[in-house]
Short mmCIF file of C-alpha atoms and ligand atoms in Angstrom, two decimals:
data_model
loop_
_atom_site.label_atom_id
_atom_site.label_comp_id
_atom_site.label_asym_id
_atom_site.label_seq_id
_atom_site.Cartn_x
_atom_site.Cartn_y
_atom_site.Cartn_z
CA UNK L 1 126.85 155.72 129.22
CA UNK L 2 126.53 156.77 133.22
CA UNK L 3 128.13 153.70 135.70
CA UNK L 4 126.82 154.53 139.28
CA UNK L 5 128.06 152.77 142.01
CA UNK L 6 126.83 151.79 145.46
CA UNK L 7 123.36 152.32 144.67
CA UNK L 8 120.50 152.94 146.96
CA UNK L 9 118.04 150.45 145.77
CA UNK L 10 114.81 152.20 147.10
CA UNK L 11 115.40 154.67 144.25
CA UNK L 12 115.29 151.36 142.07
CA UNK L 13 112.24 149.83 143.24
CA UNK L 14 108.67 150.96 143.96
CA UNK L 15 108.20 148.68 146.85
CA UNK L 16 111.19 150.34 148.27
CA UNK L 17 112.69 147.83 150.42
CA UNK L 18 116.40 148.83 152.13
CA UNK L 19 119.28 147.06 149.89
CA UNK L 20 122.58 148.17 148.05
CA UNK L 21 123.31 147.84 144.49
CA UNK L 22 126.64 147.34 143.89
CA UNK L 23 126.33 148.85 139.85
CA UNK L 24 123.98 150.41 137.86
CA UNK L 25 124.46 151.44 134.22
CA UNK L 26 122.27 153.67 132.34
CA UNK L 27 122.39 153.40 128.35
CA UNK L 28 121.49 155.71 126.10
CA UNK L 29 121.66 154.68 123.28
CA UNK L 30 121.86 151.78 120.03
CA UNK L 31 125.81 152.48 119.82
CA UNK L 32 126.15 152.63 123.45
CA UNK L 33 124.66 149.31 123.70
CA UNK L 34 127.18 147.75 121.75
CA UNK L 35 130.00 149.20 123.80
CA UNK L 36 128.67 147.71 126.65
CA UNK L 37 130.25 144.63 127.51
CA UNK L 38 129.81 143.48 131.08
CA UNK L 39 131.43 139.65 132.10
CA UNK L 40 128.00 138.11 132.81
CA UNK L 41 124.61 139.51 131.19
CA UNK L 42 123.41 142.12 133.36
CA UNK L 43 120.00 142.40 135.42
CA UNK L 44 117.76 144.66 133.47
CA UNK L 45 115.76 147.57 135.26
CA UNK L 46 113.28 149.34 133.89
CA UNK L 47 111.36 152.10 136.04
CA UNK L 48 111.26 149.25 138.72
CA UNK L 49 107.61 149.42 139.21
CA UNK L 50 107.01 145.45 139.17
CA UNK L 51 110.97 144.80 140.79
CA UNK L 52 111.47 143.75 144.64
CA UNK L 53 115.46 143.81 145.50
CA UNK L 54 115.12 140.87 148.55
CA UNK L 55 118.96 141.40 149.08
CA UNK L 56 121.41 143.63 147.97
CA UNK L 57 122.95 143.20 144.21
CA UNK L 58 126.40 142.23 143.97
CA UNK L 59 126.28 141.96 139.89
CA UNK L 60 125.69 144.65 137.01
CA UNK L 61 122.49 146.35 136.45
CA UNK L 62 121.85 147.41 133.24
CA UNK L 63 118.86 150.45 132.42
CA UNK L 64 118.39 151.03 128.76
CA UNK L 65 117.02 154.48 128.54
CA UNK L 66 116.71 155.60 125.25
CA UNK L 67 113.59 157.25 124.82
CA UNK L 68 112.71 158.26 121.36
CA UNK L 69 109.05 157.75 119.78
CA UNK L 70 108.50 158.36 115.81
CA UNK L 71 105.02 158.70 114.67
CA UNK L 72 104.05 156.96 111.59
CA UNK L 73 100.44 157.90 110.71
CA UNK L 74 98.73 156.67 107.93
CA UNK L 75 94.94 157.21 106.98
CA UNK L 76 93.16 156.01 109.66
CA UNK L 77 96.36 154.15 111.39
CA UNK L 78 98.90 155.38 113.39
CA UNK L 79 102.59 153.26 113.61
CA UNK L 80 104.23 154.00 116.84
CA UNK L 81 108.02 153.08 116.90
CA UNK L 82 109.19 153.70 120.90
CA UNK L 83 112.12 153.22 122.02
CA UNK L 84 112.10 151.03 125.20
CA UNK L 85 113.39 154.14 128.12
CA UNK L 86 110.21 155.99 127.80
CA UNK L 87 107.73 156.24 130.26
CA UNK L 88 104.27 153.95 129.43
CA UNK L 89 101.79 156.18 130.44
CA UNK L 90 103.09 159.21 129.17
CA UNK L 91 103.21 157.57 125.77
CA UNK L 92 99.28 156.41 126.57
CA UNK L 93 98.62 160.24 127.06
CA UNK L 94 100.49 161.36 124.25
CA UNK L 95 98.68 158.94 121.70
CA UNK L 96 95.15 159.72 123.82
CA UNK L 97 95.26 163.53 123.01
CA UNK L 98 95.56 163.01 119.02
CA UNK L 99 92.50 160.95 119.64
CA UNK L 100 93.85 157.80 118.21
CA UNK L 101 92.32 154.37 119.86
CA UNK L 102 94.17 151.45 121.54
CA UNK L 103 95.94 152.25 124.28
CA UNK L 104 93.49 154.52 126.36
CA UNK L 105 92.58 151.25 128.63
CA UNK L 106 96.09 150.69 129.58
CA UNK L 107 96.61 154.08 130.81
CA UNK L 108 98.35 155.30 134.11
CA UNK L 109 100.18 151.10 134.40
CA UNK L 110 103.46 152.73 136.19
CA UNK L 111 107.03 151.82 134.47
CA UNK L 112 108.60 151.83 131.16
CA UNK L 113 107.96 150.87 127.56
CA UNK L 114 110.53 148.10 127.48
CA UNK L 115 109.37 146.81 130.15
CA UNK L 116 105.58 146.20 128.85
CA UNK L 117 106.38 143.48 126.77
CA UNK L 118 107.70 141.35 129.50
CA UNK L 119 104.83 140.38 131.46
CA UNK L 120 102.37 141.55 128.28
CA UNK L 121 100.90 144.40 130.42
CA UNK L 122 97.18 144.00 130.77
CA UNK L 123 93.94 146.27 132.58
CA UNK L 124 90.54 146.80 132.17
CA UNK L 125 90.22 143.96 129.09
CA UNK L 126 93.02 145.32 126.51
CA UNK L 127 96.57 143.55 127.08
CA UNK L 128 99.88 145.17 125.20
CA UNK L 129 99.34 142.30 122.91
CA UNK L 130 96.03 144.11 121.25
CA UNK L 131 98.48 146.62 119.81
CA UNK L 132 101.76 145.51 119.86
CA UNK L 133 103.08 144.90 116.15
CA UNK L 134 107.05 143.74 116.83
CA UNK L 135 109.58 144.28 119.92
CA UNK L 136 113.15 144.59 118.94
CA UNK L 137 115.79 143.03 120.87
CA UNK L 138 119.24 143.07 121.14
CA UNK L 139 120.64 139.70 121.95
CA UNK L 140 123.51 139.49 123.92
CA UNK L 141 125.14 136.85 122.45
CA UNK L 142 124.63 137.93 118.17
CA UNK L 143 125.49 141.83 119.62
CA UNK L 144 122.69 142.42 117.15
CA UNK L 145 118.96 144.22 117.62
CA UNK L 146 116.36 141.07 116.66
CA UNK L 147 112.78 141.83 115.59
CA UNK L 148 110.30 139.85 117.19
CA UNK L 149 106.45 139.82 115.66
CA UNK L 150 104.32 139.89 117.83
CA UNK L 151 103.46 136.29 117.28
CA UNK L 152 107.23 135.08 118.15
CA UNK L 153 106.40 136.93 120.85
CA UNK L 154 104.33 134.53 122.78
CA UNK L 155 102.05 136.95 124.50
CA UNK L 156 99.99 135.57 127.46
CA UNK L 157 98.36 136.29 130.48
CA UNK L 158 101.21 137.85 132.25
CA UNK L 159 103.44 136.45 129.87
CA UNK L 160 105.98 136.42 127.11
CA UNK L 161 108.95 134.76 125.54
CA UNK L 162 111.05 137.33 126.96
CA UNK L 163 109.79 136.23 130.83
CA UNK L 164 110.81 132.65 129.68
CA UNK L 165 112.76 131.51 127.07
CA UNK L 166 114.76 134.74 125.99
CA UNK L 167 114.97 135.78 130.04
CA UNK L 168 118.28 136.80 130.43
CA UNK L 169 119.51 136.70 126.64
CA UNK L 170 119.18 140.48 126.12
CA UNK L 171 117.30 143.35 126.43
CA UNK L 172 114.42 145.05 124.71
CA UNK L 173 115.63 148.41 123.17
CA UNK L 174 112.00 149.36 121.36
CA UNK L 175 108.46 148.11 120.78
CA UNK L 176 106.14 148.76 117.67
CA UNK L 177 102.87 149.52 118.52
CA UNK L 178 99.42 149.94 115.55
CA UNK L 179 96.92 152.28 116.98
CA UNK L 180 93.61 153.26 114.94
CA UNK L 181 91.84 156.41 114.21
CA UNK L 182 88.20 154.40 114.65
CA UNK L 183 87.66 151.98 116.53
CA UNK L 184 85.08 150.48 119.43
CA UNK L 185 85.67 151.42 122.64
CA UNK L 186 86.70 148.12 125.04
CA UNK L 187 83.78 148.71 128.07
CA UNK L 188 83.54 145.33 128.99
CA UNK L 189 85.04 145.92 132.59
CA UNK L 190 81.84 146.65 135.25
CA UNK L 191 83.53 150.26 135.61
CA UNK L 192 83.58 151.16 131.94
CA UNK L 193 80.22 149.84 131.04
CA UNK L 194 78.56 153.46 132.14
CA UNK L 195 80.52 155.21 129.41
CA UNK L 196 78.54 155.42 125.53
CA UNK L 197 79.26 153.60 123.00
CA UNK L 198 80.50 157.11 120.81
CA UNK L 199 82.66 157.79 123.67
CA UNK L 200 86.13 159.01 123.04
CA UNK L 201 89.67 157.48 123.77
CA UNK L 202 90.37 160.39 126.13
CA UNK L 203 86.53 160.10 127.77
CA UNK L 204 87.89 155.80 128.35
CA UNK L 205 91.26 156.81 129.75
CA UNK L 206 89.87 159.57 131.63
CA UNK L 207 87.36 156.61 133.60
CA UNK L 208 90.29 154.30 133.65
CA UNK L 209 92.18 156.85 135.79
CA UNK L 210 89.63 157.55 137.95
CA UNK L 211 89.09 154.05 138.69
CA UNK L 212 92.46 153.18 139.52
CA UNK L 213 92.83 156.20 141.62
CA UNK L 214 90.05 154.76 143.87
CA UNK L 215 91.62 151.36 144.46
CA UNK L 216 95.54 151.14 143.97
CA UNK L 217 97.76 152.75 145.74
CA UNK L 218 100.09 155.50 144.39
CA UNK L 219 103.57 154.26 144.40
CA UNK L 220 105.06 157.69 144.99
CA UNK L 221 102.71 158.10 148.25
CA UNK L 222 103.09 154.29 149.56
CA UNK L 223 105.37 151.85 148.20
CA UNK L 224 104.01 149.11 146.21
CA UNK L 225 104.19 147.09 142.82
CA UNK L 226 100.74 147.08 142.11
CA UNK L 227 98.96 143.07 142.11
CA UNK L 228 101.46 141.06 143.79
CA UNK L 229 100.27 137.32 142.61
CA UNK L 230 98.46 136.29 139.39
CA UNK L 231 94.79 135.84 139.66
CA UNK L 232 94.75 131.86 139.41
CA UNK L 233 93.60 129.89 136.13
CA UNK L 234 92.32 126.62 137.03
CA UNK L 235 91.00 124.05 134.89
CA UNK L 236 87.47 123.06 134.24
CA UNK L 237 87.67 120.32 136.92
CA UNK L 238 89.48 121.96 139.53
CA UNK L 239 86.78 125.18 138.72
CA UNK L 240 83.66 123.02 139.14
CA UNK L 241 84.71 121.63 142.71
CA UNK L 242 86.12 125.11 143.64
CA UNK L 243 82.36 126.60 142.64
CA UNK L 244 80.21 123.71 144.43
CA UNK L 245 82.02 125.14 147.60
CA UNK L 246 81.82 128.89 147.13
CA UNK L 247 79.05 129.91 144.21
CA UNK L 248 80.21 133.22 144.50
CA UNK L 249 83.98 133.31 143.45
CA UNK L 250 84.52 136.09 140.59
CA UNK L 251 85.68 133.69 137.83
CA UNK L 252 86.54 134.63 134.05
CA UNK L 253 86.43 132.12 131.31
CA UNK L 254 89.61 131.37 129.64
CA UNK L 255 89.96 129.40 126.70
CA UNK L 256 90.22 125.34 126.50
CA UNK L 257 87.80 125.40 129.43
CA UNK L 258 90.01 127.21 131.93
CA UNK L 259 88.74 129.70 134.45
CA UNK L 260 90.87 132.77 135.81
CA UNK L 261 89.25 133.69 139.26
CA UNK L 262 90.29 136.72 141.60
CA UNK L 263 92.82 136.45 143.36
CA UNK L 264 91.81 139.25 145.46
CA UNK L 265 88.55 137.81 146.30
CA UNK L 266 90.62 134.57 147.89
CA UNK L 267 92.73 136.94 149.88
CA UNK L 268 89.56 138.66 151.56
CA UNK L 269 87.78 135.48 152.44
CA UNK L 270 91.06 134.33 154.03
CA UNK L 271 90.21 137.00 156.00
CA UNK L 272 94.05 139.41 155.51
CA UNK L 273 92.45 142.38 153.62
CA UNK L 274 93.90 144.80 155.25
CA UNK L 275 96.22 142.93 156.94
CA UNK L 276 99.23 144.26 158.58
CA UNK L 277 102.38 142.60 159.05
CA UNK L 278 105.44 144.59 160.70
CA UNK L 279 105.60 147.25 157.89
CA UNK L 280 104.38 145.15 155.35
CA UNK L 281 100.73 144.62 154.67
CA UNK L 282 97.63 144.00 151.99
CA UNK L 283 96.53 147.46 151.36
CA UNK L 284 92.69 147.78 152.32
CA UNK L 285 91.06 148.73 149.35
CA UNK L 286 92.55 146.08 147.41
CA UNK L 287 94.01 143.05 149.03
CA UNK L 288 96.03 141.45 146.25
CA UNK L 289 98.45 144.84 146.34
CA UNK L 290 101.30 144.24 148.82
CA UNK L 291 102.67 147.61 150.44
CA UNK L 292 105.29 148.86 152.70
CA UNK L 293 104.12 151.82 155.11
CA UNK L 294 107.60 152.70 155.09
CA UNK L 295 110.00 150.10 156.92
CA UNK L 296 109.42 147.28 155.67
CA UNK L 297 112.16 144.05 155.59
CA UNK L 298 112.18 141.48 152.93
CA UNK L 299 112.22 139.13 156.33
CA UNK L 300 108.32 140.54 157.04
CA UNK L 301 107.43 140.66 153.41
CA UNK L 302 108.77 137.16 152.65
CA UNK L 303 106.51 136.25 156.11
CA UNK L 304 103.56 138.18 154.44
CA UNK L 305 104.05 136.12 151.22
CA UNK L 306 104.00 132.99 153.27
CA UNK L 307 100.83 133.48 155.29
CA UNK L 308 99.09 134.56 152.23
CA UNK L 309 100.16 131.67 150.47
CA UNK L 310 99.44 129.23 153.12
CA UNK L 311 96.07 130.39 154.04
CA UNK L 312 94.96 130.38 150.71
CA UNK L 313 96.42 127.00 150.22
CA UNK L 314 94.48 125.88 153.14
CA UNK L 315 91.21 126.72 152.40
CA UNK L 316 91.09 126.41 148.85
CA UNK L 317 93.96 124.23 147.63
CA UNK L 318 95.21 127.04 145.33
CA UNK L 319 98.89 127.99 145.14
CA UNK L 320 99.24 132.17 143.87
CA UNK L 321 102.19 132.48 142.37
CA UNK L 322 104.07 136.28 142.49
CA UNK L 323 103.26 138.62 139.59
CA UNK L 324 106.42 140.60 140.71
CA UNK L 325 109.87 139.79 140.20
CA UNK L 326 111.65 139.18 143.51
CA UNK L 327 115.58 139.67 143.42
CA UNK L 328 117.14 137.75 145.49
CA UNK L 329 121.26 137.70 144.87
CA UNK L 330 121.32 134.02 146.28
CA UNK L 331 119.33 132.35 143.66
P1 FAD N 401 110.70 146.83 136.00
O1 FAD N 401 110.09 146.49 137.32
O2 FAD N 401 111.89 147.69 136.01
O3 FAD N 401 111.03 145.47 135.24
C1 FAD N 401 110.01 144.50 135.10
C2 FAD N 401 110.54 143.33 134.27
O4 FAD N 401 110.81 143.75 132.94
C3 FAD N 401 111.85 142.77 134.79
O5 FAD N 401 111.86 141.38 134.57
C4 FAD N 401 112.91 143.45 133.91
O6 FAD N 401 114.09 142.69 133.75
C5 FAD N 401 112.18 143.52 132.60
N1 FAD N 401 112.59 144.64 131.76
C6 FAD N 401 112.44 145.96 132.03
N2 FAD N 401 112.92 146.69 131.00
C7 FAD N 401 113.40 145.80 130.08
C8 FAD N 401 114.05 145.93 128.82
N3 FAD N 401 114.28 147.12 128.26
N4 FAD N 401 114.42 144.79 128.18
C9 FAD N 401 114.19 143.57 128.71
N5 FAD N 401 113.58 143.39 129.90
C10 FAD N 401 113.19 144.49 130.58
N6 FAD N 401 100.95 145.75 135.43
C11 FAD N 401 99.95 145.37 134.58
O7 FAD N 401 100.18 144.53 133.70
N7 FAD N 401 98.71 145.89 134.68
C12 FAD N 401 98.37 146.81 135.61
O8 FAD N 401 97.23 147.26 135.65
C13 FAD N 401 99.38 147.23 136.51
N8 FAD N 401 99.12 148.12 137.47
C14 FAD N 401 100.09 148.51 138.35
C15 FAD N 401 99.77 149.46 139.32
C16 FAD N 401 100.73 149.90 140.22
C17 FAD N 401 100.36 150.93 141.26
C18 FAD N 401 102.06 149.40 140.13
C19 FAD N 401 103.11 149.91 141.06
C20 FAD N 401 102.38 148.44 139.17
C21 FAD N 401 101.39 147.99 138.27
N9 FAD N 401 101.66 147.03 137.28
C22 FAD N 401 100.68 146.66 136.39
C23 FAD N 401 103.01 146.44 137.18
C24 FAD N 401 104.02 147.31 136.39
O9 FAD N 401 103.50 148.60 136.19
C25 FAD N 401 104.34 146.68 135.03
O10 FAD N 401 104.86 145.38 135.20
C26 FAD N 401 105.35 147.53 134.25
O11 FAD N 401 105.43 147.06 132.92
C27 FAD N 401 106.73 147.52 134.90
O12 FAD N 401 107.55 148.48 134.24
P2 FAD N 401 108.97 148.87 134.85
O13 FAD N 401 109.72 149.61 133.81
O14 FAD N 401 108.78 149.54 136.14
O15 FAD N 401 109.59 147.40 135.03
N1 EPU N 402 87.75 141.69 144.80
C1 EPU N 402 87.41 141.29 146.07
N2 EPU N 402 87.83 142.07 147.11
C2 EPU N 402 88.52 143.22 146.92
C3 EPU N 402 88.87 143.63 145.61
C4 EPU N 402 88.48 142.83 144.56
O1 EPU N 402 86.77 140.27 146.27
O2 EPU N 402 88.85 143.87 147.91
C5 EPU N 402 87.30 140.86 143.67
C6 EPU N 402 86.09 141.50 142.99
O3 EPU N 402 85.17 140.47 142.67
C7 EPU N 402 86.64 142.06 141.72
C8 EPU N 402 87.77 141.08 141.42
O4 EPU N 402 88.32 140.75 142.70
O5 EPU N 402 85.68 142.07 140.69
C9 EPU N 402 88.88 141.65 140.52
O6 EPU N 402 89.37 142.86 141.10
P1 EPU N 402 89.93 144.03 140.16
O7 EPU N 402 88.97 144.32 139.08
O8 EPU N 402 90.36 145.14 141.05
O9 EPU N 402 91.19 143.40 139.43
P2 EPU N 402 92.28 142.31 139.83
O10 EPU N 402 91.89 141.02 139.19
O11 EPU N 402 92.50 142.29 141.28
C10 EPU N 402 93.69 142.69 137.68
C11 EPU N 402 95.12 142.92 137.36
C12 EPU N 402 95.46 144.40 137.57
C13 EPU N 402 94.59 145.22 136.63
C14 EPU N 402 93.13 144.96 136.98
C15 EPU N 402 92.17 145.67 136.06
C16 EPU N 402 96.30 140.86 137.77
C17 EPU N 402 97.25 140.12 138.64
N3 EPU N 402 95.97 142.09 138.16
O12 EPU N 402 93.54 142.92 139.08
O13 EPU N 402 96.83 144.59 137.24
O14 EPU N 402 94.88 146.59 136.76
O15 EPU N 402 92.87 143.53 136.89
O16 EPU N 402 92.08 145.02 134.84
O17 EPU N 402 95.90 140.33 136.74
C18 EPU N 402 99.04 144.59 138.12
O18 EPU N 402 99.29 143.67 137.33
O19 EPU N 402 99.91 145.07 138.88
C19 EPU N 402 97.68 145.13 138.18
C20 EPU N 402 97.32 146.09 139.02
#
């Protein structure tokens, strides 16, 4: 167990933003965990890839990083225990290069394993859920590690029982994954659709990357956190009067008559792609990715957040909600 003190939290974040953490603890391990006994359950941190510190952090900060994987292949399925400190993608290109199917869509999503469960990480039509078989959790309260199937898991768009009821109650120390030797390739997404339909895992993943490398921003080059709101899901009603207006929103049915529509697409006709704000702006390429050229405040980005939110508001009575988790110590 490593305690660091008076932490630098752009090392922390991706976005980057200037504030001090008073202590972070990294983990390493099961029996670790149990030593571990802070007066007030810590934050959790993962590779900070969807975390924005708005102030500095007074309390503990906890970083589980145990990072084993065991391989469980059997016939034509592969069961991935991994523990919840590795890296996501690198597990995507490790699973990718035996050829085994499910998680070549997800690949090159920046941050941590434990962390994918949380907001049920999702891209080009596959979420986590597809593959995820359990999540193991240690609960801060039994001191023991709980499995969760993937059904107690409560896996939605953007969504889990660990961003809502079990926030805060402990932290995720590994995920089970079930990945398949055949399987059809998921090409729904306009970029895939090129690829055949005998194409391999590593020929998807391979597209994926490329495709991602021609809109989103690399965190290591400029700061960011990848989409900052949730594309919207309105209901049937609320769809209709929203289409009469603008026939050409990108829109995605959802079930019990719900529509998802771009979020992205609302930004732009608001007119701030590539809007600039101080240090803070909507990157051009795609507008629903906040960045920071460098210096950027939490005052400008909470401004940016505002004017996004208000302009969208305006014209199309839709309130985006963050995707990211903003810390702020006050709350
Ligand atoms: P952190 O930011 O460290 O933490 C995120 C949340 O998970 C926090 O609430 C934290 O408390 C919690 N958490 C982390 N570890 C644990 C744990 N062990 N136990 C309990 N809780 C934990 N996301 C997508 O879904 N799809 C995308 O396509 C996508 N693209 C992105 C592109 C870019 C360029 C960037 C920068 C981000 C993108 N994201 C995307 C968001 C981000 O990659 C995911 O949310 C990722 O899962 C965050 O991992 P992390 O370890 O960095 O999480
Ligand atoms: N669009 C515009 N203008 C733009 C860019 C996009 O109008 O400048 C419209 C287009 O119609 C496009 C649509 O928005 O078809 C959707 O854009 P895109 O396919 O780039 O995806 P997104 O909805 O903006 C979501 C996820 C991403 C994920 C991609 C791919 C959310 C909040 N974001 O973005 O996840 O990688 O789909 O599946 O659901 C993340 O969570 O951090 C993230 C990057």
């Amino acid at each position: 167990m490593q305690q660091l003190l008076a932490q630098d939290a752009r090392h922390y974040s991706t976005f980057r933003l200037p504030a001090n953490l008073a202590r972070v603890t990294e983990v390493e391990s099961l029996e670790m965990l149990q030593a571990y006994q802070p007066s007030t359950p810590p934050l959790i941190l993962g590779e900070g890839s969807n975390s924005i510190f708005l102030t500095d952090w007074q309390g503990d900060i906890l970083r589980y990083v145990a990072a084993n994987v065991i391989w469980q292949p059997e016939d034509d399925v592969l069961l991935l225990h991994a523990e919840a400190g590795c890296n996501w993608h690198q597990l995507v290109q490790s699973t990718v290069s035996e050829g085994w199917w499910g998680l070549e869509n997800l690949a090159l999503i920046p941050g941590s394993v434990g962390a994918a469960p949380v907001q049920n990480i999702g891209a080009y039509g596959v979420e986590l859920a597809d593959c995820c078989i359990y999540v193991d959790f240690f609960d801060w309260h039994s001191r023991k590690v709980q499995r969760f199937t993937s059904e107690q898991c409560n896996f939605g768009y953007r969504d889990s029982v660990f961003k809502t009821s079990l926030s805060g109650q402990g932290v995720i120390v590994a995920v089970g994954l079930k990945l398949q030797r055949k399987s059809q390739p998921h090409l729904s997404y306009k970029g895939l659709d090129h690829l055949p339909p005998d194409c391999s895992p590593a020929e998807v993943m391979e597209a994926v990357i490329a495709i991602r490398q021609s809109k989103l921003p690399d965190p290591s080059v400029l700061a960011n956190c990848g989409s900052f709101f949730k594309n919207p899901i309105l209901s049937f009603s609320q769809f209709k009067h929203l289409l009469n207006e603008y026939p050409s929103v990108p829109n995605y049915p959802q079930p019990n008559q719900n529509y998802k529509v771009a979020a992205a697409w609302l930004i732009e006709q608001v007119g701030l792609k590539g809007y600039r704000h101080g240090e803070v702006g909507c990157y051009p390429l795609q507008p629903l990715v906040l960045v920071n050229y460098g210096g950027g405040t939490a005052e400008q980005l909470r401004e940016m957040i505002a004017l996004i939110q208000q302009s969208v508001l305006k014209k199309f009575a839709i309130m985006l909600e963050p995707e990211v988790r903003l810390l702020n110590q006050h709350d």
